Short mmCIF file of C-alpha atoms and ligand atoms in Angstrom, two decimals:
data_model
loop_
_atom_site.label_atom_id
_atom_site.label_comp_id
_atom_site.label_asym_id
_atom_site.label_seq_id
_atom_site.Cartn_x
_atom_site.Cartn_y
_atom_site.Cartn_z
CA UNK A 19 -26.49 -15.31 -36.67
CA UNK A 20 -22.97 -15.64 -35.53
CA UNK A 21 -20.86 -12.35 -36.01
CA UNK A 22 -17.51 -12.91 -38.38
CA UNK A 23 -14.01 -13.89 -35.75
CA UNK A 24 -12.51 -11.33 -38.29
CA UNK A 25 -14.68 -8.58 -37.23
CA UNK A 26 -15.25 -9.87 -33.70
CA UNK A 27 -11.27 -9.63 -33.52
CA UNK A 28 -11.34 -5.99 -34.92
CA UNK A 29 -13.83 -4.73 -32.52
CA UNK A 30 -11.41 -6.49 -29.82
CA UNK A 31 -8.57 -4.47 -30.92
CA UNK A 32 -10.34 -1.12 -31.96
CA UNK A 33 -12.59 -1.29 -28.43
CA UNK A 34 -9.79 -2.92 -26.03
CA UNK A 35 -11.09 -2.86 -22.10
CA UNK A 36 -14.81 -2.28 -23.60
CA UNK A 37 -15.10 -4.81 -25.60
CA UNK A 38 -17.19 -6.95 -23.01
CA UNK A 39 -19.67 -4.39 -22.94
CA UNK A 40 -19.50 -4.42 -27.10
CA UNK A 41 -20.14 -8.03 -26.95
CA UNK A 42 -23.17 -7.96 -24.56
CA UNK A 43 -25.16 -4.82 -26.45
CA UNK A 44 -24.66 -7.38 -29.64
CA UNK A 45 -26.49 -9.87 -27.77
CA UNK A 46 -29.60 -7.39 -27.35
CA UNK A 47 -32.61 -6.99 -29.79
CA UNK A 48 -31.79 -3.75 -32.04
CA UNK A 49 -33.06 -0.47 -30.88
CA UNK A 50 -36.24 0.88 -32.81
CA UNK A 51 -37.53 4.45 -33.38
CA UNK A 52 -39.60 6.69 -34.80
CA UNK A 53 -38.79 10.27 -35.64
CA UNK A 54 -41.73 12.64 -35.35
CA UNK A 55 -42.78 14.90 -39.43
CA UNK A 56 -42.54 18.49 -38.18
CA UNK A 57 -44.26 19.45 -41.63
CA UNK A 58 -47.19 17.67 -40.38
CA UNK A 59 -47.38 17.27 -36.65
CA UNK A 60 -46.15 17.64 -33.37
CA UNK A 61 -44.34 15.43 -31.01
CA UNK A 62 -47.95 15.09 -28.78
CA UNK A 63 -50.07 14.82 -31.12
CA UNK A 64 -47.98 11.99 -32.86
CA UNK A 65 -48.01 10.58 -29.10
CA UNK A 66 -51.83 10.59 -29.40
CA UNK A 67 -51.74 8.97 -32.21
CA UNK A 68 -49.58 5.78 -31.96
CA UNK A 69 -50.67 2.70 -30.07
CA UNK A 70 -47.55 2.68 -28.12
CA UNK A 71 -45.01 4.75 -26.01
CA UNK A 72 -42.37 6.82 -27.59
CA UNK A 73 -39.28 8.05 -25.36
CA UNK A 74 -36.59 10.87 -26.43
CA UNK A 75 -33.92 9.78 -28.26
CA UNK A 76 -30.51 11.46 -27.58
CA UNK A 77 -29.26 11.91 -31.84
CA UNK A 78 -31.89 14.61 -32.83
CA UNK A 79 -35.21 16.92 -31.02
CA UNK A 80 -37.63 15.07 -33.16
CA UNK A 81 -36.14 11.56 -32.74
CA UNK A 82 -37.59 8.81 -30.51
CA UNK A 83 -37.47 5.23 -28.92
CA UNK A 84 -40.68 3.06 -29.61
CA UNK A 85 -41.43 0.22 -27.69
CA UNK A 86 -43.14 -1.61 -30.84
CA UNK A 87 -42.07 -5.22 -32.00
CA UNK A 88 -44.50 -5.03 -34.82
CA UNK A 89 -44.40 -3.49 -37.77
CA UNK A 90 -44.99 0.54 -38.41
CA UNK A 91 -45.88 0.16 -42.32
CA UNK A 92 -50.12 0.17 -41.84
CA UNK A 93 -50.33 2.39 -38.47
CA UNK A 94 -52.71 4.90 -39.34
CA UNK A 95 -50.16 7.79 -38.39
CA UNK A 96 -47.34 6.37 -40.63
CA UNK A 97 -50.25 6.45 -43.84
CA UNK A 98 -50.63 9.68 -42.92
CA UNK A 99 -46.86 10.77 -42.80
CA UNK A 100 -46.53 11.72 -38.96
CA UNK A 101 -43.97 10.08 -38.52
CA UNK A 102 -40.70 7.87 -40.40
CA UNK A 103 -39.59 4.34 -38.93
CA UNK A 104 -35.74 5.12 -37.92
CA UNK A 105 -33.14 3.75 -35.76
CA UNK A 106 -32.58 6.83 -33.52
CA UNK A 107 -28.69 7.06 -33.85
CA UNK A 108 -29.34 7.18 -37.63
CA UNK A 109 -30.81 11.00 -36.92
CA UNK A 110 -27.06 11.71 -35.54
CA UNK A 111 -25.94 12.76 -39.17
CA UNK A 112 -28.90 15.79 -39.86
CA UNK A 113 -28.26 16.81 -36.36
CA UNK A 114 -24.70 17.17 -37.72
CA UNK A 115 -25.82 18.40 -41.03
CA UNK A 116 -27.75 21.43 -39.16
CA UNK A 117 -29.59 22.70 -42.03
CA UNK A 118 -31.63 25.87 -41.13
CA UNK A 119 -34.98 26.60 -43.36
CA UNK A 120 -34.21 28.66 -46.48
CA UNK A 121 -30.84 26.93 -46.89
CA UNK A 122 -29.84 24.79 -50.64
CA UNK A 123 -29.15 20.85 -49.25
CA UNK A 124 -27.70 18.00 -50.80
CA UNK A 125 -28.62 14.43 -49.74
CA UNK A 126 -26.27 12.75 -52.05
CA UNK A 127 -26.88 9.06 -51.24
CA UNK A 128 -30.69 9.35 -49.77
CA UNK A 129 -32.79 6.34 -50.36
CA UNK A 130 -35.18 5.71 -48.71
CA UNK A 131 -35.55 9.26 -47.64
CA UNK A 132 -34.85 8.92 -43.36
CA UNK A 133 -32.33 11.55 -43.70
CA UNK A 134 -34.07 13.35 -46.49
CA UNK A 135 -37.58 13.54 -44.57
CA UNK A 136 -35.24 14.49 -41.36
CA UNK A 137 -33.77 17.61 -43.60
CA UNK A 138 -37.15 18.73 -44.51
CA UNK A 139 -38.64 18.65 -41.66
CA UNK A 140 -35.76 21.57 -40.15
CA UNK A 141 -36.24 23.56 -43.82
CA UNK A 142 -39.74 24.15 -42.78
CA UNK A 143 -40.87 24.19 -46.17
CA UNK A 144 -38.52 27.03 -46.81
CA UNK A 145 -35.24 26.47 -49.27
CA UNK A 146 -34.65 23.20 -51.29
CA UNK A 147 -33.76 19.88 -50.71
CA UNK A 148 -32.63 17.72 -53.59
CA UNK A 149 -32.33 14.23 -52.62
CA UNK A 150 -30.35 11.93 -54.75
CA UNK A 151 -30.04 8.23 -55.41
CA UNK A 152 -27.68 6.43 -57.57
CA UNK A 153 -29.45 3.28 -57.69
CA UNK A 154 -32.74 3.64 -59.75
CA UNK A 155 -34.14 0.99 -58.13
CA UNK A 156 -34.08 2.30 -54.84
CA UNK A 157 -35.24 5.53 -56.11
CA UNK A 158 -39.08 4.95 -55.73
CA UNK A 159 -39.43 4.36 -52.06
CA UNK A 160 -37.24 7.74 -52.08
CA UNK A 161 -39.92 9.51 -53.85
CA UNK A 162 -42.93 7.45 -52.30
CA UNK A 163 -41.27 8.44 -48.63
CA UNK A 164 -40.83 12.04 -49.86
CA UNK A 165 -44.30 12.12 -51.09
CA UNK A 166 -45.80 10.96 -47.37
CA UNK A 167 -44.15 12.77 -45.41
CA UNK A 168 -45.14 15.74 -47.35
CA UNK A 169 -42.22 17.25 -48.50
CA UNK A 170 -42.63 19.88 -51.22
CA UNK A 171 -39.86 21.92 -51.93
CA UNK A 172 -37.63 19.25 -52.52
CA UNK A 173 -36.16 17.53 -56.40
CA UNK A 174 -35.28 14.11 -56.43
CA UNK A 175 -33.10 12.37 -58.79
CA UNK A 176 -31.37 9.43 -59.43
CA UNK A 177 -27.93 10.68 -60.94
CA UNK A 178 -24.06 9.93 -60.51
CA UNK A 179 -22.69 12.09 -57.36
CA UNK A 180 -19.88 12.86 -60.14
CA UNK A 181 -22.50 14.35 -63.48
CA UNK A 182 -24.95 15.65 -60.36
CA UNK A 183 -21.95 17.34 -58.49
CA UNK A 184 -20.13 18.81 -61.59
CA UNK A 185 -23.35 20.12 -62.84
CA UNK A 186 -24.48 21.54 -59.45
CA UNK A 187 -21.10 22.97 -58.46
CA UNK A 188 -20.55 25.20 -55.70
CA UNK A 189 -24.49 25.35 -55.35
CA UNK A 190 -25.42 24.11 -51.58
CA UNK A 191 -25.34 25.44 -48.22
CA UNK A 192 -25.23 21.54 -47.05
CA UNK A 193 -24.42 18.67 -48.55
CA UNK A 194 -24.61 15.09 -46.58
CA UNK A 195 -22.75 11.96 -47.45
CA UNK A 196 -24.34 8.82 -45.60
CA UNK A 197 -22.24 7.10 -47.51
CA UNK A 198 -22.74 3.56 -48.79
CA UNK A 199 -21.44 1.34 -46.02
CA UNK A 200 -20.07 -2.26 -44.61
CA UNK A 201 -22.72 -1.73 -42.50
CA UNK A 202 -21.50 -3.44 -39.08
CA UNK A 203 -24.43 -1.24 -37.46
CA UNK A 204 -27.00 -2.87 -38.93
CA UNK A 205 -25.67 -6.75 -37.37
CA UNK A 206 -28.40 -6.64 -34.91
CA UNK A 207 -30.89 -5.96 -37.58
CA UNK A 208 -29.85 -7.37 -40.65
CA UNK A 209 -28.48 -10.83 -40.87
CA UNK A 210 -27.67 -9.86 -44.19
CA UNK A 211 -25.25 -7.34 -43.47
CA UNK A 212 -23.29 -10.10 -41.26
CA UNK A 213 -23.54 -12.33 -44.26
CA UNK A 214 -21.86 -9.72 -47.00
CA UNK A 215 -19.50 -8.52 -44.33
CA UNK A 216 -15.47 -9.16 -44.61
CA UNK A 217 -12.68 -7.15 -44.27
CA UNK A 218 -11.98 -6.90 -48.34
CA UNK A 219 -15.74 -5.34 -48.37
CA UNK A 220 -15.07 -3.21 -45.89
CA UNK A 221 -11.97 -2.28 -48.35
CA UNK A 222 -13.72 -1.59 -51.45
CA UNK A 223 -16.60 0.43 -49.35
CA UNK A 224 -13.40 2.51 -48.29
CA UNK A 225 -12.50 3.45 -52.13
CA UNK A 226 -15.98 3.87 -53.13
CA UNK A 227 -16.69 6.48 -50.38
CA UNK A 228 -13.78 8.21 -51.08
CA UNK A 229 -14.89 8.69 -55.00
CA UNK A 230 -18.11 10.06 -53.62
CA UNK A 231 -17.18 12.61 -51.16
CA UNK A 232 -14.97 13.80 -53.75
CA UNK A 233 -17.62 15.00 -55.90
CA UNK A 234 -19.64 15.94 -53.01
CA UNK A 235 -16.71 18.58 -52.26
CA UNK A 236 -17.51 19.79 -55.49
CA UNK A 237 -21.30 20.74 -54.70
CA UNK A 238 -20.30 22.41 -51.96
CA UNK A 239 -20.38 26.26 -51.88
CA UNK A 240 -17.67 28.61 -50.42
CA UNK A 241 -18.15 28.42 -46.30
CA UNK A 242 -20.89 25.78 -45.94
CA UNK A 243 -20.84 22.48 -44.40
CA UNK A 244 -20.07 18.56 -45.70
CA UNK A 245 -21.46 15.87 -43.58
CA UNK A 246 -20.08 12.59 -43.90
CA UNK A 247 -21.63 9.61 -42.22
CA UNK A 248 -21.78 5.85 -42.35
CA UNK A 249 -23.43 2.89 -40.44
CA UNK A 250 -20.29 0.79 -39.61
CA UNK A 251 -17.33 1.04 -37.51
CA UNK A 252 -14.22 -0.30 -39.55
CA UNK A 253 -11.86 2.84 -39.07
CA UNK A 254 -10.95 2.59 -42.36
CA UNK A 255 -14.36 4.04 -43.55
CA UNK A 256 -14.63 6.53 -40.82
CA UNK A 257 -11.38 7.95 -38.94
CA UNK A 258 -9.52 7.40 -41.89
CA UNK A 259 -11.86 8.44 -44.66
CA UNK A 260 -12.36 11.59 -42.78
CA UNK A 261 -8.60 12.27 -42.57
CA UNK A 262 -8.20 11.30 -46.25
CA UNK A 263 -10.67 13.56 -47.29
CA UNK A 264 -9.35 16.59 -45.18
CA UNK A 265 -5.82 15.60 -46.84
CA UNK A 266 -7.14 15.38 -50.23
CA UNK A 267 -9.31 18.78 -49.99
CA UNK A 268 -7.77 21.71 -48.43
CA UNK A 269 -10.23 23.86 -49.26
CA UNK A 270 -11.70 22.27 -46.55
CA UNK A 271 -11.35 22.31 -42.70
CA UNK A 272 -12.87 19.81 -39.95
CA UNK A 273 -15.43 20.82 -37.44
CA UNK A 274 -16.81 19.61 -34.24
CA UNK A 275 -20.63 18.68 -34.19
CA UNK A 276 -22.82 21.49 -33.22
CA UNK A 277 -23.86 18.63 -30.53
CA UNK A 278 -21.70 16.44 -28.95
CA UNK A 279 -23.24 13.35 -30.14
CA UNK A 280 -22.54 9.77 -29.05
CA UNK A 281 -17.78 9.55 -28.61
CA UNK A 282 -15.31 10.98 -29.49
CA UNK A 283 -13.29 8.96 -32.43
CA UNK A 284 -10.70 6.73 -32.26
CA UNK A 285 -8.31 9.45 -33.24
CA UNK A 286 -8.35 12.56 -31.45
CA UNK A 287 -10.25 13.88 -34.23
CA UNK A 288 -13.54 16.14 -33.84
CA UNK A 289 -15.71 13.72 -35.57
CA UNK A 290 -18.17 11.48 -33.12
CA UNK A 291 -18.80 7.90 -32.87
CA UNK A 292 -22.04 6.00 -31.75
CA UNK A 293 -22.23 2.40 -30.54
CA UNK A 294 -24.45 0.21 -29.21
CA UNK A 295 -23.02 1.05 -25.42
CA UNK A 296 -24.60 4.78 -26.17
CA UNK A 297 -28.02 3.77 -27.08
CA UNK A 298 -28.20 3.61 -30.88
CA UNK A 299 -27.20 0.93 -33.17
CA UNK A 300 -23.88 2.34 -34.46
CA UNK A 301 -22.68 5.74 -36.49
CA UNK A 302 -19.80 7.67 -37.75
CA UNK A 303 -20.42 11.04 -38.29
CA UNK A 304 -17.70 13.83 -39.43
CA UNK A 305 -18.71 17.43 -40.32
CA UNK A 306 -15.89 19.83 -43.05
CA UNK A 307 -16.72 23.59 -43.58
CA UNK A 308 -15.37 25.03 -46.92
CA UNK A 309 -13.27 27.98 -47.24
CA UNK A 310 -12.96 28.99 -50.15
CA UNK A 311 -14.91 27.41 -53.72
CA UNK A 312 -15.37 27.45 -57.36
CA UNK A 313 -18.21 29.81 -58.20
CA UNK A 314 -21.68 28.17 -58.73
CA UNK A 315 -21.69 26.56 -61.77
CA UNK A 316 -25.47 25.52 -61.47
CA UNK A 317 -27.90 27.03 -64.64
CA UNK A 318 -31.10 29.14 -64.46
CA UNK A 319 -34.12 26.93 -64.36
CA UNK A 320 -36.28 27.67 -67.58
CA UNK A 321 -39.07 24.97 -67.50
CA UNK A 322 -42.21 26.96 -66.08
CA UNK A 323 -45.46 26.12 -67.84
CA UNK A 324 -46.83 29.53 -69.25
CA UNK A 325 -50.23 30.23 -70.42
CA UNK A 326 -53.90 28.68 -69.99
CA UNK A 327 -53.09 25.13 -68.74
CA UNK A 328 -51.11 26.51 -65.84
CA UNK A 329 -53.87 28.99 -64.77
CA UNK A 330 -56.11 26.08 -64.63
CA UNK A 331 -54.05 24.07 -62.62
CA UNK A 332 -54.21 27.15 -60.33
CA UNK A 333 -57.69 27.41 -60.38
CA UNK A 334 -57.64 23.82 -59.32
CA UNK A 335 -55.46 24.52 -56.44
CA UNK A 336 -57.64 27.22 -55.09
CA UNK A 337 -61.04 24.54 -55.31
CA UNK A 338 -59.45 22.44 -52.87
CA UNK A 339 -57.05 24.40 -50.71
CA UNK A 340 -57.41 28.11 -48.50
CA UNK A 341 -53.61 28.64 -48.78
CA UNK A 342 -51.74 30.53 -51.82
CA UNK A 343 -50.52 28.59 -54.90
CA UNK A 344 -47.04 28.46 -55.42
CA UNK A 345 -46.01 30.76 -58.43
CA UNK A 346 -44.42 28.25 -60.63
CA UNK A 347 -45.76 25.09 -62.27
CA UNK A 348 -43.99 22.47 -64.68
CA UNK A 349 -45.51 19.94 -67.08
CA UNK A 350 -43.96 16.41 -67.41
CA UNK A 351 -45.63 14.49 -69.63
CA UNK A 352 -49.39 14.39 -67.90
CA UNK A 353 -48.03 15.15 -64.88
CA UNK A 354 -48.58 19.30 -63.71
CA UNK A 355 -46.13 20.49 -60.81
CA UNK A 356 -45.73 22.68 -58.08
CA UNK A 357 -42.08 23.41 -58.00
CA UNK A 358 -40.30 24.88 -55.27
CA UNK A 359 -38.52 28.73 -54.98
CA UNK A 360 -35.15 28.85 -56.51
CA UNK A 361 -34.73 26.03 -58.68
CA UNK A 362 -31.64 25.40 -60.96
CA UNK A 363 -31.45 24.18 -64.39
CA UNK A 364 -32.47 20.46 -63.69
CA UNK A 365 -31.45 19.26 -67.54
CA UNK A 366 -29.16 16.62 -67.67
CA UNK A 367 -28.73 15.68 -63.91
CA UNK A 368 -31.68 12.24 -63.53
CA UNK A 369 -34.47 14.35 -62.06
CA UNK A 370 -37.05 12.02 -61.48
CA UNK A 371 -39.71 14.91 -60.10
CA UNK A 372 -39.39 18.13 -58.90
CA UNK A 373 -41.88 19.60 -55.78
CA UNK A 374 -45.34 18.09 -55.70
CA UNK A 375 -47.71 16.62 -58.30
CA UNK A 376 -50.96 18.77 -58.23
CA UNK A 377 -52.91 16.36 -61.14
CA UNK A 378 -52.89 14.54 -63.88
CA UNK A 379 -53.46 15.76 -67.22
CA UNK A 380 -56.58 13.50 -68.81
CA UNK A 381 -58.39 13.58 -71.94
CA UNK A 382 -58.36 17.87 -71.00
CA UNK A 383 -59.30 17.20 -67.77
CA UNK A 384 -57.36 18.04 -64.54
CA UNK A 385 -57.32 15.01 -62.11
CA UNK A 386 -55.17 15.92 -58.98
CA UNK A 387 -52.81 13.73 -57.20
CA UNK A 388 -52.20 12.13 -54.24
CA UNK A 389 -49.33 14.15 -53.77
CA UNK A 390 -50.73 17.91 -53.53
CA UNK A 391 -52.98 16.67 -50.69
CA UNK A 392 -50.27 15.09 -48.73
CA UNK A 393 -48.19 18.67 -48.61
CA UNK A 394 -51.30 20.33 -47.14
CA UNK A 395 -52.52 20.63 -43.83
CA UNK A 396 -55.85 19.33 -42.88
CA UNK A 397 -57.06 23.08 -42.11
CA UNK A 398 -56.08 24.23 -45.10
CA UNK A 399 -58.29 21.86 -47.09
CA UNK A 400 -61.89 22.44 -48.18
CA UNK A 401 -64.59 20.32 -46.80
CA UNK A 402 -61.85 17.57 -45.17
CA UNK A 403 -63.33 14.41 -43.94
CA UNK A 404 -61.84 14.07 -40.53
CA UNK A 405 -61.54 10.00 -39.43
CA UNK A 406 -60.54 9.40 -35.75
CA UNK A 407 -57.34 7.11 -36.32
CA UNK A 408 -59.27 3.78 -34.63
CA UNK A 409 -62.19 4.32 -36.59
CA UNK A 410 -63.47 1.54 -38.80
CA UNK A 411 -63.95 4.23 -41.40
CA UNK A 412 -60.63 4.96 -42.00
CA UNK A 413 -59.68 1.39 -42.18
CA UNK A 414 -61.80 0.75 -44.94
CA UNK A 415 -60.22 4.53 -46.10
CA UNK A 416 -56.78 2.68 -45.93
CA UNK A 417 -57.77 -0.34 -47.57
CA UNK A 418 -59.34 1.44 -50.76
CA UNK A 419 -62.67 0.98 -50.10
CA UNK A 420 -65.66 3.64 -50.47
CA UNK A 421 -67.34 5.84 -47.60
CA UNK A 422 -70.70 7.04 -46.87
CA UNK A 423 -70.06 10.82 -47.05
CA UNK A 424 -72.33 13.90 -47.95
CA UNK A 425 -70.88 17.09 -50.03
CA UNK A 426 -69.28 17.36 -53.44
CA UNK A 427 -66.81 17.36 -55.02
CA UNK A 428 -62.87 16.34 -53.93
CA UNK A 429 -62.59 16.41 -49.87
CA UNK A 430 -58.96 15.71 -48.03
CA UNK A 431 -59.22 12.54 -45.82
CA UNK A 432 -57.84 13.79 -42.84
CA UNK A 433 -56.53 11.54 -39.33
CA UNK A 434 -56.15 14.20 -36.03
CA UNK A 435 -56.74 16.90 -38.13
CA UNK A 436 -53.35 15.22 -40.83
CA UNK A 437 -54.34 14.93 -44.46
CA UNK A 438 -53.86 11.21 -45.22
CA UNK A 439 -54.85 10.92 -48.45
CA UNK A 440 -58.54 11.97 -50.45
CA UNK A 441 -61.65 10.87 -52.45
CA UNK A 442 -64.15 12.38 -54.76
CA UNK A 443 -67.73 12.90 -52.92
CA UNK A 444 -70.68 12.55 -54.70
CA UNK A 445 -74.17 10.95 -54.36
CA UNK A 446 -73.69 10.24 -50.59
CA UNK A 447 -70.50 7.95 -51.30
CA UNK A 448 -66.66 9.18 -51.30
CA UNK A 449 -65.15 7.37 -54.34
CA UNK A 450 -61.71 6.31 -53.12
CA UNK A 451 -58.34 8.03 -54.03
CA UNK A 452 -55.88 6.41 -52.10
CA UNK A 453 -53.41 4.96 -54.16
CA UNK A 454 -53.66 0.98 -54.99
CA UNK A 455 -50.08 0.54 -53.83
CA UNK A 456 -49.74 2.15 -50.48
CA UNK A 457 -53.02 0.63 -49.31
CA UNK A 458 -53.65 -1.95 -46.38
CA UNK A 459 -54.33 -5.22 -47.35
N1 SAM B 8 -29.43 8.28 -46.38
C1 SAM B 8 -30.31 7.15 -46.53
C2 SAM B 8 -31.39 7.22 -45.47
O1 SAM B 8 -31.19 7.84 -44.43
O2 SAM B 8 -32.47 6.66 -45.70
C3 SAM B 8 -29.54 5.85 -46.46
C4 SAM B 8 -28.45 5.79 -47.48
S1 SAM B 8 -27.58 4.26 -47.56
C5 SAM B 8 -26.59 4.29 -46.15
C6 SAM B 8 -26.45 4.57 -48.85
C7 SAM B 8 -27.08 4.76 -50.21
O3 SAM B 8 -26.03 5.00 -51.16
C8 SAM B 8 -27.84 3.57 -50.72
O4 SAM B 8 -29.16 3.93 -51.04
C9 SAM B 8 -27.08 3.12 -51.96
O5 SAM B 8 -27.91 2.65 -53.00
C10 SAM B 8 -26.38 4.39 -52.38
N2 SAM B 8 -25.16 4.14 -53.20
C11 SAM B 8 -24.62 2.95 -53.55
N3 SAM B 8 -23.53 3.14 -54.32
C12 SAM B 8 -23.38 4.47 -54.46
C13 SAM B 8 -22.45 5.28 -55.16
N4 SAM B 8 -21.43 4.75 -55.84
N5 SAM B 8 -22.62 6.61 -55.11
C14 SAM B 8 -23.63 7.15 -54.41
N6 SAM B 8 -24.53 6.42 -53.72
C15 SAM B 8 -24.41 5.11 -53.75
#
């Protein structure tokens, strides 16, 4: 698709003698990656796994460049949550973010869950991530992505940064904006993006990312870090939204990149830009530290299911796993819940669920979840089935059918030694678990 002679003239102006080379990356298929789950394997063994070659990416340690021109939805590995499908200069932001495991993050604006799944993987299971997303309907590949990847101590909610940020005040070590966007990054990927693109959009993205990073300030607790990011390159998102908000907030002071990522900006200023040219599809990224902040504002989390139903769900956690069960538990309706260390009050702010399902509460009976398996490793489970990831058994695994398998009882479904999902042996068979909508046609 053409590119807009408004924008084209922009870029002129903004990129002056390298412009030419702007014009030729534009003319180049988009860069794809992959960016490794350190909460459920390694770089080699994800290597192992994938049908074909990965090369290091510049933006993060866990980020890479696939050669792949087909899709990464039914790979075995991506079932099993080794790895999430990202454009490598999109892992710039957490790199920026530079969460460290036991801290309290914000991902304000996180569907689907790239820079989400990024922050849990450096949290190491330790501290809380609470991903947020405005727009309900984008929430469920949030929680679905969350959910795969095997993140556990995280909440995920679908609130306005304003009620979430006011209620959460001065609460997080981190908080990241990847702020809704124009999106000229995405051109090579997205004719759609070209198609909604003009310079009034890029405008009104302006004023809407202002709004948000001012309640993000709010989250924010005295001396940590605000990450703001986009995907475009209109200045007036990214130089000058960073200097507006540094204007606006002088509680707040700007800080280089703990890696010199990509440029510099356009305007002397510490933030970094990415283009094509540097070998990622385009980002803005612009890190504030806070001085001085409100006191935390956030309530004392009084939810925990007491009593005989919660030492039954433990009970149920110790018949399928070695490891120790997390203290606390929550009930949502029939759902039971493994929640995280350290959790606020969560009334009032869209929480849509918080940690892992462990079952489902029916007719008395405790039925557990997808979820619970997909935060474990494969060691950890009793009795796993382990699949080799070109087998035609796991296929069938992926595609809902039943297995011929001996034992008893519930057994993790496990790819290179990765839980990928699990099934209920009995009578020689394993009754299939994996649920109807992530399964391979
Ligand atoms: N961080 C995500 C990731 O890495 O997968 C991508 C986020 S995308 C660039 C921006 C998100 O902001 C979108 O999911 C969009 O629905 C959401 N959004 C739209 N309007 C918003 C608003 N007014 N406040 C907060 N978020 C908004």
């Amino acid at each position: 698709m053409p590119l807009p002679k408004s924008f084209l003239a922009r870029m002129q102006a903004l990129l002056g003698p390298e412009y030419p080379a702007f014009l030729e990356a534009c003319s180049q298929p988009p860069f794809r990656g992959v960016r490794v789950n350190p909460l459920k394997c390694s770089a080699g063994l994800l290597r192992q796994s994938l049908p074909f070659a990965i090369e290091p990416a510049p933006f993060a340690p866990t980020s890479f460049y696939a050669q792949w021109d087909k899709g990464f939805g039914s790979l075995p590995a991506h079932h099993a949550g080794m790895f999430y499908a990202q454009e490598p200069s999109a892992a710039s932001a957490v790199t920026a973010l530079d969460p460290q495991p036991g801290h309290r993050v914000l991902d304000l604006c996180a569907a689907p869950g790239g820079k989400s799944t990024q922050i849990a993987g450096l949290l190491q299971g330790r501290g809380l991530l609470w991903a947020n997303e405005v727009v309900r309907s984008r929430a469920g590949a949030l929680l679905s992505n969350l959910e795969r990847l095997g993140v556990a101590n995280s909440v995920a909610s679908s609130c306005h940064p304003q009620t979430l940020c006011q209620g959460l005040a001065g609460y997080f070590d981190r908080v990241l904006v990847d702020a809704p966007c124009s999106g000229e990054g995405m051109f090579r990927r997205d004719p759609r993006a070209v198609e909604e693109w003009s310079p009034e959009h890029a405008a009104s993205c302006a004023i809407r990312q202002r709004a948000i990073l001012d309640s993000a300030a709010l989250a924010v607790k005295a001396g940590g870090a605000l990450v703001y990011s986009t995907c475009t390159f209109s200045p007036e998102e990214n130089e000058e939204t960073a200097a507006w908000f540094l204007k606006n907030h002088p509680d707040f002071t700007a800080e280089a990149l703990p890696v010199p990522l990509g440029r510099p900006a356009h305007d002397g200023g510490p933030w970094r830009r990415i283009y094509p040219m540097d070998g990622g599809e385009g980002h803005f990224v612009a890190r504030f530290r806070r001085g001085d902040g409100g006191p935390c504002r956030a309530g004392t989390f009084g939810g925990e299911l007491r009593g005989s139903l919660a030492e039954a769900g433990r009970e149920l956690y110790r018949s399928l796993f070695s490891g120790d069960c997390p203290e606390r538990l929550a009930q949502v309706k029939d759902s039971l819940l493994l929640l995280p260390e350290g959790l606020p009050d969560l009334r009032g702010l869209g929480v849509l669920r918080a940690g892992a399902e462990l079952c489902q509460v029916r007719k008395g009976r405790l039925e557990p979840s997808h979820g619970v398996f997909m935060c474990q490793q494969g060691q950890a489970c009793r009795e796993p089935l382990e699949l080799s990831p070109e087998s035609p058994e796991l296929e069938a695994f992926l595609r809902g059918e039943e297995l011929e398998c001996g034992g008893k009882g519930y057994r993790a479904v496990c790819v290179n030694g990765v839980t990928t999902g699990f099934g209920k042996a009995s009578g020689g068979r394993l009754k299939n678990r994996y649920p109807k909508g992530l399964r391979n046609k």
